PDB file of N, CA and C in Angstrom:
ATOM      1  N   UNK H 583      19.787 126.440-107.469  1.00  0.00           N
ATOM      2  CA  UNK H 583      18.627 125.640-107.815  1.00  0.00           C
ATOM      3  C   UNK H 583      17.648 126.485-108.610  1.00  0.00           C
ATOM      4  N   UNK H 584      17.072 125.894-109.612  1.00  0.00           N
ATOM      5  CA  UNK H 584      15.930 126.490-110.305  1.00  0.00           C
ATOM      6  C   UNK H 584      14.730 125.624-109.948  1.00  0.00           C
ATOM      7  N   UNK H 585      13.660 126.237-109.485  1.00  0.00           N
ATOM      8  CA  UNK H 585      12.476 125.503-109.043  1.00  0.00           C
ATOM      9  C   UNK H 585      11.341 125.780-110.013  1.00  0.00           C
ATOM     10  N   UNK H 586      10.732 124.710-110.512  1.00  0.00           N
ATOM     11  CA  UNK H 586       9.658 124.821-111.499  1.00  0.00           C
ATOM     12  C   UNK H 586       8.337 124.338-110.924  1.00  0.00           C
ATOM     13  N   UNK H 587       7.274 125.015-111.297  1.00  0.00           N
ATOM     14  CA  UNK H 587       5.919 124.639-110.911  1.00  0.00           C
ATOM     15  C   UNK H 587       5.535 123.379-111.678  1.00  0.00           C
ATOM     16  N   UNK H 588       5.142 122.336-110.960  1.00  0.00           N
ATOM     17  CA  UNK H 588       4.795 121.070-111.595  1.00  0.00           C
ATOM     18  C   UNK H 588       3.515 121.121-112.403  1.00  0.00           C
ATOM     19  N   UNK H 589       2.646 122.088-112.143  1.00  0.00           N
ATOM     20  CA  UNK H 589       1.395 122.213-112.880  1.00  0.00           C
ATOM     21  C   UNK H 589       1.586 122.964-114.189  1.00  0.00           C
ATOM     22  N   UNK H 590       2.306 124.085-114.127  1.00  0.00           N
ATOM     23  CA  UNK H 590       2.460 124.920-115.319  1.00  0.00           C
ATOM     24  C   UNK H 590       3.767 124.671-116.073  1.00  0.00           C
ATOM     25  N   UNK H 591       4.759 124.093-115.378  1.00  0.00           N
ATOM     26  CA  UNK H 591       6.069 123.904-115.991  1.00  0.00           C
ATOM     27  C   UNK H 591       6.909 125.174-116.017  1.00  0.00           C
ATOM     28  N   UNK H 592       6.404 126.238-115.435  1.00  0.00           N
ATOM     29  CA  UNK H 592       7.109 127.520-115.453  1.00  0.00           C
ATOM     30  C   UNK H 592       8.061 127.657-114.264  1.00  0.00           C
ATOM     31  N   UNK H 593       9.119 128.420-114.479  1.00  0.00           N
ATOM     32  CA  UNK H 593      10.068 128.715-113.415  1.00  0.00           C
ATOM     33  C   UNK H 593       9.340 129.476-112.312  1.00  0.00           C
ATOM     34  N   UNK H 594       9.403 128.940-111.088  1.00  0.00           N
ATOM     35  CA  UNK H 594       8.706 129.563-109.961  1.00  0.00           C
ATOM     36  C   UNK H 594       9.659 130.336-109.059  1.00  0.00           C
ATOM     37  N   UNK H 595      10.934 130.039-109.132  1.00  0.00           N
ATOM     38  CA  UNK H 595      11.911 130.717-108.284  1.00  0.00           C
ATOM     39  C   UNK H 595      13.189 129.917-108.220  1.00  0.00           C
ATOM     40  N   UNK H 596      14.029 130.295-107.304  1.00  0.00           N
ATOM     41  CA  UNK H 596      15.297 129.601-107.173  1.00  0.00           C
ATOM     42  C   UNK H 596      15.972 129.926-105.867  1.00  0.00           C
ATOM     43  N   UNK H 597      17.160 129.388-105.713  1.00  0.00           N
ATOM     44  CA  UNK H 597      17.935 129.650-104.511  1.00  0.00           C
ATOM     45  C   UNK H 597      19.009 130.672-104.835  1.00  0.00           C
ATOM     46  N   UNK H 598      19.532 131.309-103.813  1.00  0.00           N
ATOM     47  CA  UNK H 598      20.701 132.150-104.054  1.00  0.00           C
ATOM     48  C   UNK H 598      21.851 131.261-104.527  1.00  0.00           C
ATOM     49  N   UNK H 599      22.810 131.841-105.241  1.00  0.00           N
ATOM     50  CA  UNK H 599      23.966 131.069-105.670  1.00  0.00           C
ATOM     51  C   UNK H 599      24.752 130.645-104.438  1.00  0.00           C
ATOM     52  N   UNK H 600      25.168 129.384-104.413  1.00  0.00           N
ATOM     53  CA  UNK H 600      25.888 128.824-103.272  1.00  0.00           C
ATOM     54  C   UNK H 600      27.225 128.288-103.759  1.00  0.00           C
ATOM     55  N   UNK H 601      28.305 128.691-103.110  1.00  0.00           N
ATOM     56  CA  UNK H 601      29.625 128.162-103.420  1.00  0.00           C
ATOM     57  C   UNK H 601      29.875 126.982-102.492  1.00  0.00           C
ATOM     58  N   UNK H 602      30.127 125.823-103.082  1.00  0.00           N
ATOM     59  CA  UNK H 602      30.347 124.615-102.293  1.00  0.00           C
ATOM     60  C   UNK H 602      31.829 124.267-102.362  1.00  0.00           C
ATOM     61  N   UNK H 603      32.465 124.193-101.203  1.00  0.00           N
ATOM     62  CA  UNK H 603      33.882 123.854-101.131  1.00  0.00           C
ATOM     63  C   UNK H 603      34.098 122.402-101.568  1.00  0.00           C
ATOM     64  N   UNK H 604      35.305 122.054-101.994  1.00  0.00           N
ATOM     65  CA  UNK H 604      35.593 120.655-102.332  1.00  0.00           C
ATOM     66  C   UNK H 604      35.177 119.736-101.184  1.00  0.00           C
ATOM     67  N   UNK H 605      34.496 118.672-101.539  1.00  0.00           N
ATOM     68  CA  UNK H 605      33.949 117.699-100.570  1.00  0.00           C
ATOM     69  C   UNK H 605      32.949 118.340 -99.609  1.00  0.00           C
ATOM     70  N   UNK H 606      32.412 119.490-100.003  1.00  0.00           N
ATOM     71  CA  UNK H 606      31.457 120.208 -99.166  1.00  0.00           C
ATOM     72  C   UNK H 606      30.050 119.627 -99.274  1.00  0.00           C
ATOM     73  N   UNK H 607      29.174 120.148 -98.468  1.00  0.00           N
ATOM     74  CA  UNK H 607      27.804 119.649 -98.370  1.00  0.00           C
ATOM     75  C   UNK H 607      26.864 120.825 -98.174  1.00  0.00           C
ATOM     76  N   UNK H 608      25.780 120.849 -98.909  1.00  0.00           N
ATOM     77  CA  UNK H 608      24.751 121.873 -98.742  1.00  0.00           C
ATOM     78  C   UNK H 608      23.407 121.167 -98.735  1.00  0.00           C
ATOM     79  N   UNK H 609      22.541 121.573 -97.832  1.00  0.00           N
ATOM     80  CA  UNK H 609      21.198 120.982 -97.765  1.00  0.00           C
ATOM     81  C   UNK H 609      20.170 122.096 -97.835  1.00  0.00           C
ATOM     82  N   UNK H 610      19.195 121.922 -98.716  1.00  0.00           N
ATOM     83  CA  UNK H 610      18.065 122.842 -98.836  1.00  0.00           C
ATOM     84  C   UNK H 610      16.843 122.104 -98.316  1.00  0.00           C
ATOM     85  N   UNK H 611      16.001 122.787 -97.571  1.00  0.00           N
ATOM     86  CA  UNK H 611      14.797 122.148 -97.025  1.00  0.00           C
ATOM     87  C   UNK H 611      13.559 122.919 -97.462  1.00  0.00           C
ATOM     88  N   UNK H 612      12.475 122.181 -97.683  1.00  0.00           N
ATOM     89  CA  UNK H 612      11.190 122.806 -97.994  1.00  0.00           C
ATOM     90  C   UNK H 612      11.204 123.637 -99.257  1.00  0.00           C
ATOM     91  N   UNK H 613      11.951 123.203-100.248  1.00  0.00           N
ATOM     92  CA  UNK H 613      12.137 123.991-101.465  1.00  0.00           C
ATOM     93  C   UNK H 613      10.811 124.322-102.144  1.00  0.00           C
ATOM     94  N   UNK H 614       9.953 123.334-102.319  1.00  0.00           N
ATOM     95  CA  UNK H 614       8.660 123.582-102.975  1.00  0.00           C
ATOM     96  C   UNK H 614       7.731 124.397-102.075  1.00  0.00           C
ATOM     97  N   UNK H 615       7.676 124.033-100.806  1.00  0.00           N
ATOM     98  CA  UNK H 615       6.775 124.716 -99.870  1.00  0.00           C
ATOM     99  C   UNK H 615       7.107 126.191 -99.739  1.00  0.00           C
ATOM    100  N   UNK H 616       8.395 126.539 -99.777  1.00  0.00           N
ATOM    101  CA  UNK H 616       8.785 127.938 -99.642  1.00  0.00           C
ATOM    102  C   UNK H 616       8.234 128.796-100.772  1.00  0.00           C
ATOM    103  N   UNK H 617       7.959 128.167-101.904  1.00  0.00           N
ATOM    104  CA  UNK H 617       7.396 128.901-103.041  1.00  0.00           C
ATOM    105  C   UNK H 617       5.896 128.670-103.189  1.00  0.00           C
ATOM    106  N   UNK H 618       5.286 128.008-102.205  1.00  0.00           N
ATOM    107  CA  UNK H 618       3.850 127.762-102.230  1.00  0.00           C
ATOM    108  C   UNK H 618       3.427 126.733-103.264  1.00  0.00           C
ATOM    109  N   UNK H 619       4.328 125.813-103.602  1.00  0.00           N
ATOM    110  CA  UNK H 619       4.024 124.804-104.619  1.00  0.00           C
ATOM    111  C   UNK H 619       3.627 123.481-103.987  1.00  0.00           C
ATOM    112  N   UNK H 620       2.558 122.870-104.501  1.00  0.00           N
ATOM    113  CA  UNK H 620       2.147 121.548-104.061  1.00  0.00           C
ATOM    114  C   UNK H 620       2.907 120.465-104.815  1.00  0.00           C
ATOM    115  N   UNK H 621       3.355 120.793-106.021  1.00  0.00           N
ATOM    116  CA  UNK H 621       4.151 119.861-106.817  1.00  0.00           C
ATOM    117  C   UNK H 621       5.090 120.664-107.697  1.00  0.00           C
ATOM    118  N   UNK H 622       6.199 120.058-108.006  1.00  0.00           N
ATOM    119  CA  UNK H 622       7.172 120.752-108.830  1.00  0.00           C
ATOM    120  C   UNK H 622       8.423 119.932-109.009  1.00  0.00           C
ATOM    121  N   UNK H 623       9.409 120.558-109.603  1.00  0.00           N
ATOM    122  CA  UNK H 623      10.696 119.889-109.777  1.00  0.00           C
ATOM    123  C   UNK H 623      11.803 120.920-109.703  1.00  0.00           C
ATOM    124  N   UNK H 624      13.009 120.424-109.472  1.00  0.00           N
ATOM    125  CA  UNK H 624      14.156 121.294-109.251  1.00  0.00           C
ATOM    126  C   UNK H 624      15.247 120.942-110.250  1.00  0.00           C
ATOM    127  N   UNK H 625      15.878 121.971-110.756  1.00  0.00           N
ATOM    128  CA  UNK H 625      17.030 121.793-111.646  1.00  0.00           C
ATOM    129  C   UNK H 625      18.249 122.341-110.917  1.00  0.00           C
ATOM    130  N   UNK H 626      19.267 121.491-110.776  1.00  0.00           N
ATOM    131  CA  UNK H 626      20.528 121.912-110.161  1.00  0.00           C
ATOM    132  C   UNK H 626      21.395 122.479-111.276  1.00  0.00           C
ATOM    133  N   UNK H 627      21.873 123.702-111.100  1.00  0.00           N
ATOM    134  CA  UNK H 627      22.622 124.391-112.141  1.00  0.00           C
ATOM    135  C   UNK H 627      24.036 124.681-111.653  1.00  0.00           C
ATOM    136  N   UNK H 628      25.016 124.207-112.407  1.00  0.00           N
ATOM    137  CA  UNK H 628      26.405 124.534-112.096  1.00  0.00           C
ATOM    138  C   UNK H 628      26.693 125.910-112.698  1.00  0.00           C
ATOM    139  N   UNK H 629      27.234 126.812-111.890  1.00  0.00           N
ATOM    140  CA  UNK H 629      27.531 128.155-112.376  1.00  0.00           C
ATOM    141  C   UNK H 629      29.024 128.379-112.587  1.00  0.00           C
ATOM    142  N   UNK H 630      29.856 127.511-112.007  1.00  0.00           N
ATOM    143  CA  UNK H 630      31.296 127.599-112.218  1.00  0.00           C
ATOM    144  C   UNK H 630      31.940 126.278-111.833  1.00  0.00           C
ATOM    145  N   UNK H 631      33.204 126.101-112.236  1.00  0.00           N
ATOM    146  CA  UNK H 631      33.944 124.897-111.891  1.00  0.00           C
ATOM    147  C   UNK H 631      33.692 123.766-112.870  1.00  0.00           C
ATOM    148  N   UNK H 632      34.559 122.763-112.786  1.00  0.00           N
ATOM    149  CA  UNK H 632      34.456 121.619-113.689  1.00  0.00           C
ATOM    150  C   UNK H 632      34.533 120.291-112.948  1.00  0.00           C
ATOM    151  N   UNK H 633      34.783 120.316-111.638  1.00  0.00           N
ATOM    152  CA  UNK H 633      34.884 119.077-110.875  1.00  0.00           C
ATOM    153  C   UNK H 633      33.535 118.387-110.791  1.00  0.00           C
ATOM    154  N   UNK H 634      33.566 117.109-110.437  1.00  0.00           N
ATOM    155  CA  UNK H 634      32.347 116.330-110.301  1.00  0.00           C
ATOM    156  C   UNK H 634      31.427 116.902-109.230  1.00  0.00           C
ATOM    157  N   UNK H 635      30.166 116.682-109.418  1.00  0.00           N
ATOM    158  CA  UNK H 635      29.159 117.163-108.474  1.00  0.00           C
ATOM    159  C   UNK H 635      28.080 116.102-108.367  1.00  0.00           C
ATOM    160  N   UNK H 636      27.752 115.736-107.159  1.00  0.00           N
ATOM    161  CA  UNK H 636      26.686 114.776-106.928  1.00  0.00           C
ATOM    162  C   UNK H 636      25.555 115.480-106.190  1.00  0.00           C
ATOM    163  N   UNK H 637      24.356 115.295-106.666  1.00  0.00           N
ATOM    164  CA  UNK H 637      23.197 115.906-106.017  1.00  0.00           C
ATOM    165  C   UNK H 637      22.083 114.869-105.941  1.00  0.00           C
ATOM    166  N   UNK H 638      21.244 115.000-104.941  1.00  0.00           N
ATOM    167  CA  UNK H 638      20.079 114.124-104.834  1.00  0.00           C
ATOM    168  C   UNK H 638      18.981 114.859-104.084  1.00  0.00           C
ATOM    169  N   UNK H 639      17.788 114.366-104.214  1.00  0.00           N
ATOM    170  CA  UNK H 639      16.649 114.925-103.498  1.00  0.00           C
ATOM    171  C   UNK H 639      15.979 113.838-102.680  1.00  0.00           C
ATOM    172  N   UNK H 640      15.229 114.253-101.690  1.00  0.00           N
ATOM    173  CA  UNK H 640      14.427 113.336-100.894  1.00  0.00           C
ATOM    174  C   UNK H 640      13.022 113.919-100.820  1.00  0.00           C
ATOM    175  N   UNK H 641      12.052 113.109-101.172  1.00  0.00           N
ATOM    176  CA  UNK H 641      10.653 113.514-101.080  1.00  0.00           C
ATOM    177  C   UNK H 641      10.036 112.724 -99.934  1.00  0.00           C
ATOM    178  N   UNK H 642       9.530 113.431 -98.927  1.00  0.00           N
ATOM    179  CA  UNK H 642       8.928 112.765 -97.779  1.00  0.00           C
ATOM    180  C   UNK H 642       7.427 112.617 -97.978  1.00  0.00           C
ATOM    181  N   UNK H 643       6.895 111.482 -97.571  1.00  0.00           N
ATOM    182  CA  UNK H 643       5.481 111.179 -97.677  1.00  0.00           C
ATOM    183  C   UNK H 643       4.703 112.032 -96.679  1.00  0.00           C
ATOM    184  N   UNK H 644       3.703 112.743 -97.159  1.00  0.00           N
ATOM    185  CA  UNK H 644       2.856 113.560 -96.287  1.00  0.00           C
ATOM    186  C   UNK H 644       3.044 115.031 -96.573  1.00  0.00           C
ATOM    187  N   UNK H 645       1.955 115.755 -96.595  1.00  0.00           N
ATOM    188  CA  UNK H 645       2.004 117.186 -96.902  1.00  0.00           C
ATOM    189  C   UNK H 645       2.647 117.996 -95.784  1.00  0.00           C
ATOM    190  N   UNK H 646       2.517 117.514 -94.551  1.00  0.00           N
ATOM    191  CA  UNK H 646       3.127 118.169 -93.404  1.00  0.00           C
ATOM    192  C   UNK H 646       3.766 117.102 -92.529  1.00  0.00           C
ATOM    193  N   UNK H 647       4.759 117.467 -91.723  1.00  0.00           N
ATOM    194  CA  UNK H 647       5.384 116.473 -90.853  1.00  0.00           C
ATOM    195  C   UNK H 647       4.351 115.745 -90.004  1.00  0.00           C
ATOM    196  N   UNK H 648       4.435 114.434 -89.984  1.00  0.00           N
ATOM    197  CA  UNK H 648       3.515 113.619 -89.198  1.00  0.00           C
ATOM    198  C   UNK H 648       2.226 113.268 -89.902  1.00  0.00           C
ATOM    199  N   UNK H 649       1.977 113.809 -91.113  1.00  0.00           N
ATOM    200  CA  UNK H 649       0.707 113.518 -91.796  1.00  0.00           C
ATOM    201  C   UNK H 649       0.800 112.312 -92.724  1.00  0.00           C
ATOM    202  N   UNK H 650       1.982 111.785 -92.892  1.00  0.00           N
ATOM    203  CA  UNK H 650       2.167 110.602 -93.741  1.00  0.00           C
ATOM    204  C   UNK H 650       3.012 109.588 -92.998  1.00  0.00           C
ATOM    205  N   UNK H 651       3.698 108.774 -93.739  1.00  0.00           N
ATOM    206  CA  UNK H 651       4.556 107.767 -93.112  1.00  0.00           C
ATOM    207  C   UNK H 651       5.934 108.329 -92.775  1.00  0.00           C
ATOM    208  N   UNK H 652       6.252 109.525 -93.299  1.00  0.00           N
ATOM    209  CA  UNK H 652       7.557 110.160 -93.143  1.00  0.00           C
ATOM    210  C   UNK H 652       8.677 109.353 -93.787  1.00  0.00           C
ATOM    211  N   UNK H 653       8.312 108.438 -94.682  1.00  0.00           N
ATOM    212  CA  UNK H 653       9.308 107.693 -95.443  1.00  0.00           C
ATOM    213  C   UNK H 653       9.855 108.596 -96.539  1.00  0.00           C
ATOM    214  N   UNK H 654      11.146 108.690 -96.626  1.00  0.00           N
ATOM    215  CA  UNK H 654      11.762 109.501 -97.666  1.00  0.00           C
ATOM    216  C   UNK H 654      12.049 108.691 -98.907  1.00  0.00           C
ATOM    217  N   UNK H 655      11.726 109.223-100.065  1.00  0.00           N
ATOM    218  CA  UNK H 655      12.034 108.594-101.352  1.00  0.00           C
ATOM    219  C   UNK H 655      13.236 109.312-101.963  1.00  0.00           C
ATOM    220  N   UNK H 656      14.273 108.563-102.287  1.00  0.00           N
ATOM    221  CA  UNK H 656      15.505 109.091-102.847  1.00  0.00           C
ATOM    222  C   UNK H 656      15.303 109.413-104.316  1.00  0.00           C
ATOM    223  N   UNK H 657      15.705 110.612-104.738  1.00  0.00           N
ATOM    224  CA  UNK H 657      15.586 111.048-106.125  1.00  0.00           C
ATOM    225  C   UNK H 657      16.973 111.471-106.621  1.00  0.00           C
ATOM    226  N   UNK H 658      17.605 110.674-107.479  1.00  0.00           N
ATOM    227  CA  UNK H 658      18.933 111.058-107.971  1.00  0.00           C
ATOM    228  C   UNK H 658      18.854 112.168-109.007  1.00  0.00           C
ATOM    229  N   UNK H 659      19.886 112.969-109.094  1.00  0.00           N
ATOM    230  CA  UNK H 659      19.998 114.042-110.086  1.00  0.00           C
ATOM    231  C   UNK H 659      21.202 113.775-110.954  1.00  0.00           C
ATOM    232  N   UNK H 660      21.159 114.256-112.145  1.00  0.00           N
ATOM    233  CA  UNK H 660      22.318 114.238-113.028  1.00  0.00           C
ATOM    234  C   UNK H 660      22.752 115.674-113.233  1.00  0.00           C
ATOM    235  N   UNK H 661      23.993 115.987-112.876  1.00  0.00           N
ATOM    236  CA  UNK H 661      24.504 117.345-113.018  1.00  0.00           C
ATOM    237  C   UNK H 661      25.634 117.319-114.029  1.00  0.00           C
ATOM    238  N   UNK H 662      25.534 118.166-115.039  1.00  0.00           N
ATOM    239  CA  UNK H 662      26.560 118.200-116.072  1.00  0.00           C
ATOM    240  C   UNK H 662      27.279 119.511-116.069  1.00  0.00           C
TER     241      UNK H 662
END
């Protein structure tokens, strides 16, 4: 993952490279919060392989657990 600051548009950080097995599943939590970002966006980057890859994000309402409705909004990604 490449994580960008939503205010400046600059790369703020990323995740370690993760190898996902066929039909595997990986979940990242608190991606923006871990970098101290109030807003931002994430770019999913394929580093190897050619098989299909599906990715999505969920944005929960509220700055902290219990401070909003806790309704998750589904955010689809396109990975090429």
